[in-house]
Amino acid sequence: MQHHTPQSGSGTPPQAGRRSEHFASHVFNEARMLQYLTTEAYQSVKNAIFAGSKIERKMADQVAEAMKTWAISMGATHYTHWFQPLTGATAEKHDAFFDLLPDGRAIEKFGGGQLVQQEPDASSFPSGGIRNTFEARGYTAWDPTSPAFIYGSTLCIPTVFVSYTGEALDNKTPLLRALHAVDQAATAVARYFDKTVAKVNATLGWEQEYFLVDAALAQSRPDLTLAGRTLVGQAAAKGQQLDDHYFGVIPGRAFRFMRDLEAECMQLGIPVKTRHNEVAPNQFELAPVFEEANLAVDHNLLLMDLMEKVAERHGLKVLFHEKPFAGINGSGKHNNWSLSTDTGTNLLSPGSTPMKNLQFLTFFVNTIKAVDTYEELLRASIASASNDHRLGANEAPPAIISIFIGSQLTQVLDELEGVSKGKLSPEEKTELKLNVVGKIPEILLDNTDRNRTSPFAFTGNKFEIRGVGARANCAKPMTVLNTIVARQLTAFREEVDALIEKKKLKKDEAIFNVLREYIKSSKRIRFDGDGYSDQWEKEAARRKLSNNRSTPDALKVLTAPESLALFAETGVLTEKEIRARQEVELETYILQTQIEGRVLSELVYGSIIPATIAYQNSLLANIRGMKEVYGAAHKPLTEAQLGILEQLAEHLQGARKKTDAMTEARKRANAMNDLGKKARAYCEAVLPYFEEIRYHCDRLERLVSEKEWPLAKYRELLFIK
Ligand code: ADP
Ligand code: MG
């Protein structure tokens, strides 16, 4: 069992020629299914994708046979179930298509049974106690909504990962449930406007930020290799102050890496589109065309794996950590999200008719209302030890969730708020339709004037969650967002129907009435100002918005009664599953902080103190020599050396003291049994030492000679050519 994808060997070498010719050449997609499947089997897969229906065993056998035939024709020898354990990465288990009998005959191993279900030995994946409780093993089961693909010589089959008793042990299962919930709820509401709508898909377009560093240099830094970020390091004389990296010329090495990566993405059907430099030196971004959310999540995970593989070939290391370097912007992964019907309508896109715009307003206002009600849960969905360093660091959105909608839409909502209650007069209706709803332009000006400090922004025809970490699995925020919107749309539908039936209102009157109430009651979540300012923090507190700065704080809401009710009602997670998830997240937080603490101790004692002492010795030798030559007259001549010696001693002592104190704090935290308390202890009693230790180490880096310093410097790490 390998954690972290990439399959055996490297991928197929990128081919020359036009990109589009190779697009999805390694994917068992619709075109290939038509080619390899009987009509009956094809229909059965299509139904499973559209309606979530089960695929019968007979059909599964046919699909497995077809997949195998295709995969072998492409040179594949193995297959694997590819899944997303709660660690956030991906995992897989490889099996050969054929086995040899002792007499040399080959027997076939890959049938419908292997396609639909497999039982990896999953005892080492985190499950938050579920597996223990049930003494159950984990099963992986095919997700037909995400097409199988070939990487290297392996057919990879995207799967869910569940316990024997059906509990989700992965990030994909709840996402699929949330997408199903939002499909049901949004379809019911969309049918107010268009009776022909039969399905609504959530769409996701992520924007992946990352750093590239030289692999050999990274190798010399235990903090980068073990923790994914630098725990010490003096800022380079030149950082991002010139802003000359953003949209600048991509350095040659990075460019060759990107070209290679994009070719592989094309073969695997990942529709990458844009690439550019980011604000910080060595920082880049890659974004695809948006896709159905489940597929987009799989593609993002696959991309991250591919990036690591391809980077290796180019002697580079990719850093996905949200804050790999102090004093330089970190990396995020904006999640652009919308809802789209099977009739081709983006439900969050303003239209050309009042009816289209009423539909737009319905989904727009309901999303705002959902985020207002469950803002704390959305914050929890992006919480992680590494993202804590970024949220609220005046480069990423704050830990307070608010929504930016721009001045034009604010005005529209203000006007709608003034609509009178109950039945509307014919004049009022005309006024509303023509001058309020009818006035919403198809292209919003604010779309170009984005508020970069907002964590949840409307950007013309979609919402954008900005706080997602670069390392994160988008499935987490996508599960929460789609769940809360599903819950909200269901409530909306019930309220509107009640007004139509009991108060005898017309449909559009009822919709206006409910929207007006939502606009009023969700006002506090809307904020167009500077999200980085201190005033906003105070104002947000006055509005009773949550401000959970750390992961242990943010995760608490997961098991609040309202959260449990939400997940149960929408069928996304049972109480047992949520409690298990909270446990896993807390454990992950503790482990990551613990690893960083250990690495930091090792760096201080194993590298920094010895280097400092070596330099001290060379200064002492120099002073002794000066004394020998100049006798008593050496004093004024060795003033600088003595001064440096004193500073070295001061920071050496500081680094040692703080490191020892940190180790003591870790021991106290480790002795705690309650996970919540332990996580809090790591956050409040251990973590603060990191900065203090770093302060002394960075001073030492400035004092000790370059020759003696054992770690690659920021200057070397940050400027690849
Ligand atoms: P930019 O932000 O560079 O101006 P766009 O506004 O077109 O570009 O899109 C930004 C990101 O939003 C892209 O990654 C794109 O895939 C994604 N996106 C665009 N429309 C949608 C949508 N309807 N649903 C989800 N994501 C979308
Ligand atoms: Mg963006």
mmCIF file of C-alpha atoms in Angstrom, residues 543-689:
data_model
loop_
_atom_site.group_PDB
_atom_site.id
_atom_site.type_symbol
_atom_site.label_atom_id
_atom_site.label_comp_id
_atom_site.label_asym_id
_atom_site.label_seq_id
_atom_site.Cartn_x
_atom_site.Cartn_y
_atom_site.Cartn_z
ATOM 1 C CA ARG A 543 -22.302 41.268 14.554
ATOM 2 C CA LYS A 544 -21.662 38.045 16.457
ATOM 3 C CA LEU A 545 -19.742 36.476 13.604
ATOM 4 C CA SER A 546 -17.308 33.796 14.691
ATOM 5 C CA ASN A 547 -13.580 34.545 14.671
ATOM 6 C CA ASN A 548 -11.846 31.229 15.230
ATOM 7 C CA ARG A 549 -8.180 31.859 14.673
ATOM 8 C CA SER A 550 -6.903 28.393 15.400
ATOM 9 C CA THR A 551 -7.868 24.932 14.201
ATOM 10 C CA PRO A 552 -8.743 23.557 17.673
ATOM 11 C CA ASP A 553 -11.174 26.474 18.088
ATOM 12 C CA ALA A 554 -12.555 26.155 14.576
ATOM 13 C CA LEU A 555 -13.257 22.425 14.832
ATOM 14 C CA LYS A 556 -15.479 22.708 17.895
ATOM 15 C CA VAL A 557 -18.558 23.647 15.885
ATOM 16 C CA LEU A 558 -18.515 20.323 14.012
ATOM 17 C CA THR A 559 -20.284 18.605 16.897
ATOM 18 C CA ALA A 560 -22.588 21.484 17.888
ATOM 19 C CA PRO A 561 -26.271 20.396 17.932
ATOM 20 C CA GLU A 562 -27.100 22.561 14.874
ATOM 21 C CA SER A 563 -24.281 20.965 12.871
ATOM 22 C CA LEU A 564 -25.299 17.446 13.817
ATOM 23 C CA ALA A 565 -28.886 18.241 12.837
ATOM 24 C CA LEU A 566 -27.816 19.762 9.527
ATOM 25 C CA PHE A 567 -25.713 16.775 8.493
ATOM 26 C CA ALA A 568 -28.323 14.278 9.646
ATOM 27 C CA GLU A 569 -31.226 16.016 7.874
ATOM 28 C CA THR A 570 -29.339 16.274 4.608
ATOM 29 C CA GLY A 571 -28.072 12.709 4.903
ATOM 30 C CA VAL A 572 -24.461 13.827 4.480
ATOM 31 C CA LEU A 573 -22.899 12.592 7.734
ATOM 32 C CA THR A 574 -24.180 10.693 10.735
ATOM 33 C CA GLU A 575 -23.286 11.820 14.224
ATOM 34 C CA LYS A 576 -20.840 8.951 14.487
ATOM 35 C CA GLU A 577 -19.147 10.006 11.261
ATOM 36 C CA ILE A 578 -18.866 13.634 12.340
ATOM 37 C CA ARG A 579 -17.420 12.747 15.731
ATOM 38 C CA ALA A 580 -14.918 10.485 13.982
ATOM 39 C CA ARG A 581 -13.949 13.282 11.615
ATOM 40 C CA GLN A 582 -13.483 15.789 14.398
ATOM 41 C CA GLU A 583 -11.239 13.299 16.153
ATOM 42 C CA VAL A 584 -9.150 12.689 13.039
ATOM 43 C CA GLU A 585 -8.775 16.413 12.394
ATOM 44 C CA LEU A 586 -7.683 17.092 15.955
ATOM 45 C CA GLU A 587 -5.234 14.211 15.814
ATOM 46 C CA THR A 588 -3.820 15.475 12.540
ATOM 47 C CA TYR A 589 -3.419 18.927 14.037
ATOM 48 C CA ILE A 590 -1.569 17.530 17.039
ATOM 49 C CA LEU A 591 0.664 15.297 14.926
ATOM 50 C CA GLN A 592 1.633 18.052 12.529
ATOM 51 C CA THR A 593 2.502 20.437 15.330
ATOM 52 C CA GLN A 594 4.356 17.686 17.153
ATOM 53 C CA ILE A 595 6.434 16.884 14.076
ATOM 54 C CA GLU A 596 7.307 20.548 13.654
ATOM 55 C CA GLY A 597 8.355 20.773 17.282
ATOM 56 C CA ARG A 598 10.603 17.754 16.941
ATOM 57 C CA VAL A 599 12.147 18.983 13.724
ATOM 58 C CA LEU A 600 12.820 22.352 15.290
ATOM 59 C CA SER A 601 14.609 20.745 18.255
ATOM 60 C CA GLU A 602 16.688 18.680 15.869
ATOM 61 C CA LEU A 603 17.596 21.735 13.841
ATOM 62 C CA VAL A 604 18.624 23.710 16.899
ATOM 63 C CA TYR A 605 20.652 20.972 18.571
ATOM 64 C CA GLY A 606 21.862 19.115 15.498
ATOM 65 C CA SER A 607 22.683 21.968 13.116
ATOM 66 C CA ILE A 608 22.425 25.463 14.497
ATOM 67 C CA ILE A 609 24.165 25.104 17.874
ATOM 68 C CA PRO A 610 27.114 23.120 16.412
ATOM 69 C CA ALA A 611 27.526 25.650 13.581
ATOM 70 C CA THR A 612 27.473 28.494 16.059
ATOM 71 C CA ILE A 613 30.061 26.835 18.280
ATOM 72 C CA ALA A 614 32.317 26.139 15.309
ATOM 73 C CA TYR A 615 32.176 29.799 14.372
ATOM 74 C CA GLN A 616 32.761 30.823 17.977
ATOM 75 C CA ASN A 617 35.868 28.654 17.982
ATOM 76 C CA SER A 618 37.251 30.301 14.886
ATOM 77 C CA LEU A 619 36.707 33.718 16.462
ATOM 78 C CA LEU A 620 38.394 32.550 19.647
ATOM 79 C CA ALA A 621 41.355 31.209 17.704
ATOM 80 C CA ASN A 622 41.598 34.554 15.980
ATOM 81 C CA ILE A 623 41.534 36.475 19.268
ATOM 82 C CA ARG A 624 44.152 34.178 20.764
ATOM 83 C CA GLY A 625 46.342 34.766 17.732
ATOM 84 C CA MET A 626 45.907 38.498 17.992
ATOM 85 C CA LYS A 627 46.914 38.329 21.647
ATOM 86 C CA GLU A 628 49.976 36.328 20.771
ATOM 87 C CA VAL A 629 51.100 38.851 18.194
ATOM 88 C CA TYR A 630 50.023 42.130 19.827
ATOM 89 C CA GLY A 631 50.124 41.248 23.506
ATOM 90 C CA ALA A 632 48.211 43.711 25.706
ATOM 91 C CA ALA A 633 47.652 45.924 22.670
ATOM 92 C CA HIS A 634 45.259 43.393 21.132
ATOM 93 C CA LYS A 635 42.200 44.773 22.998
ATOM 94 C CA PRO A 636 41.064 47.541 20.621
ATOM 95 C CA LEU A 637 41.889 45.288 17.670
ATOM 96 C CA THR A 638 39.594 42.441 18.776
ATOM 97 C CA GLU A 639 36.628 44.511 19.898
ATOM 98 C CA ALA A 640 34.465 43.395 16.962
ATOM 99 C CA GLN A 641 35.285 39.726 17.475
ATOM 100 C CA LEU A 642 34.473 39.960 21.161
ATOM 101 C CA GLY A 643 31.229 41.788 20.410
ATOM 102 C CA ILE A 644 30.185 39.091 17.981
ATOM 103 C CA LEU A 645 31.145 36.400 20.481
ATOM 104 C CA GLU A 646 28.860 37.970 23.047
ATOM 105 C CA GLN A 647 25.953 38.184 20.615
ATOM 106 C CA LEU A 648 26.513 34.585 19.579
ATOM 107 C CA ALA A 649 26.467 33.486 23.205
ATOM 108 C CA GLU A 650 23.301 35.443 23.880
ATOM 109 C CA HIS A 651 21.333 33.910 21.011
ATOM 110 C CA LEU A 652 22.808 30.479 21.494
ATOM 111 C CA GLN A 653 21.585 30.563 25.045
ATOM 112 C CA GLY A 654 18.220 31.964 23.947
ATOM 113 C CA ALA A 655 17.711 29.278 21.305
ATOM 114 C CA ARG A 656 18.653 26.518 23.729
ATOM 115 C CA LYS A 657 16.467 27.794 26.572
ATOM 116 C CA LYS A 658 13.416 28.246 24.397
ATOM 117 C CA THR A 659 13.896 24.886 22.721
ATOM 118 C CA ASP A 660 14.107 23.146 26.078
ATOM 119 C CA ALA A 661 11.036 24.995 27.310
ATOM 120 C CA MET A 662 9.191 23.961 24.143
ATOM 121 C CA THR A 663 10.142 20.342 24.696
ATOM 122 C CA GLU A 664 8.830 20.528 28.247
ATOM 123 C CA ALA A 665 5.579 22.038 26.991
ATOM 124 C CA ARG A 666 5.301 19.202 24.470
ATOM 125 C CA LYS A 667 5.767 16.634 27.179
ATOM 126 C CA ARG A 668 2.987 18.208 29.221
ATOM 127 C CA ALA A 669 0.716 18.254 26.172
ATOM 128 C CA ASN A 670 1.521 14.649 25.312
ATOM 129 C CA ALA A 671 0.440 13.541 28.754
ATOM 130 C CA MET A 672 -3.099 14.784 28.114
ATOM 131 C CA ASN A 673 -5.746 12.250 27.197
ATOM 132 C CA ASP A 674 -8.533 14.501 25.991
ATOM 133 C CA LEU A 675 -7.881 15.231 22.308
ATOM 134 C CA GLY A 676 -9.469 18.671 22.395
ATOM 135 C CA LYS A 677 -7.382 19.727 25.395
ATOM 136 C CA LYS A 678 -4.250 18.259 23.895
ATOM 137 C CA ALA A 679 -4.762 20.117 20.602
ATOM 138 C CA ARG A 680 -5.355 23.323 22.523
ATOM 139 C CA ALA A 681 -2.190 22.743 24.557
ATOM 140 C CA TYR A 682 -0.206 22.289 21.358
ATOM 141 C CA CYS A 683 -1.759 25.435 19.955
ATOM 142 C CA GLU A 684 -1.426 27.652 23.010
ATOM 143 C CA ALA A 685 1.536 26.280 24.949
ATOM 144 C CA VAL A 686 3.807 24.704 22.304
ATOM 145 C CA LEU A 687 3.322 26.641 19.076
ATOM 146 C CA PRO A 688 4.172 30.110 20.488
ATOM 147 C CA TYR A 689 7.714 28.887 21.220
#
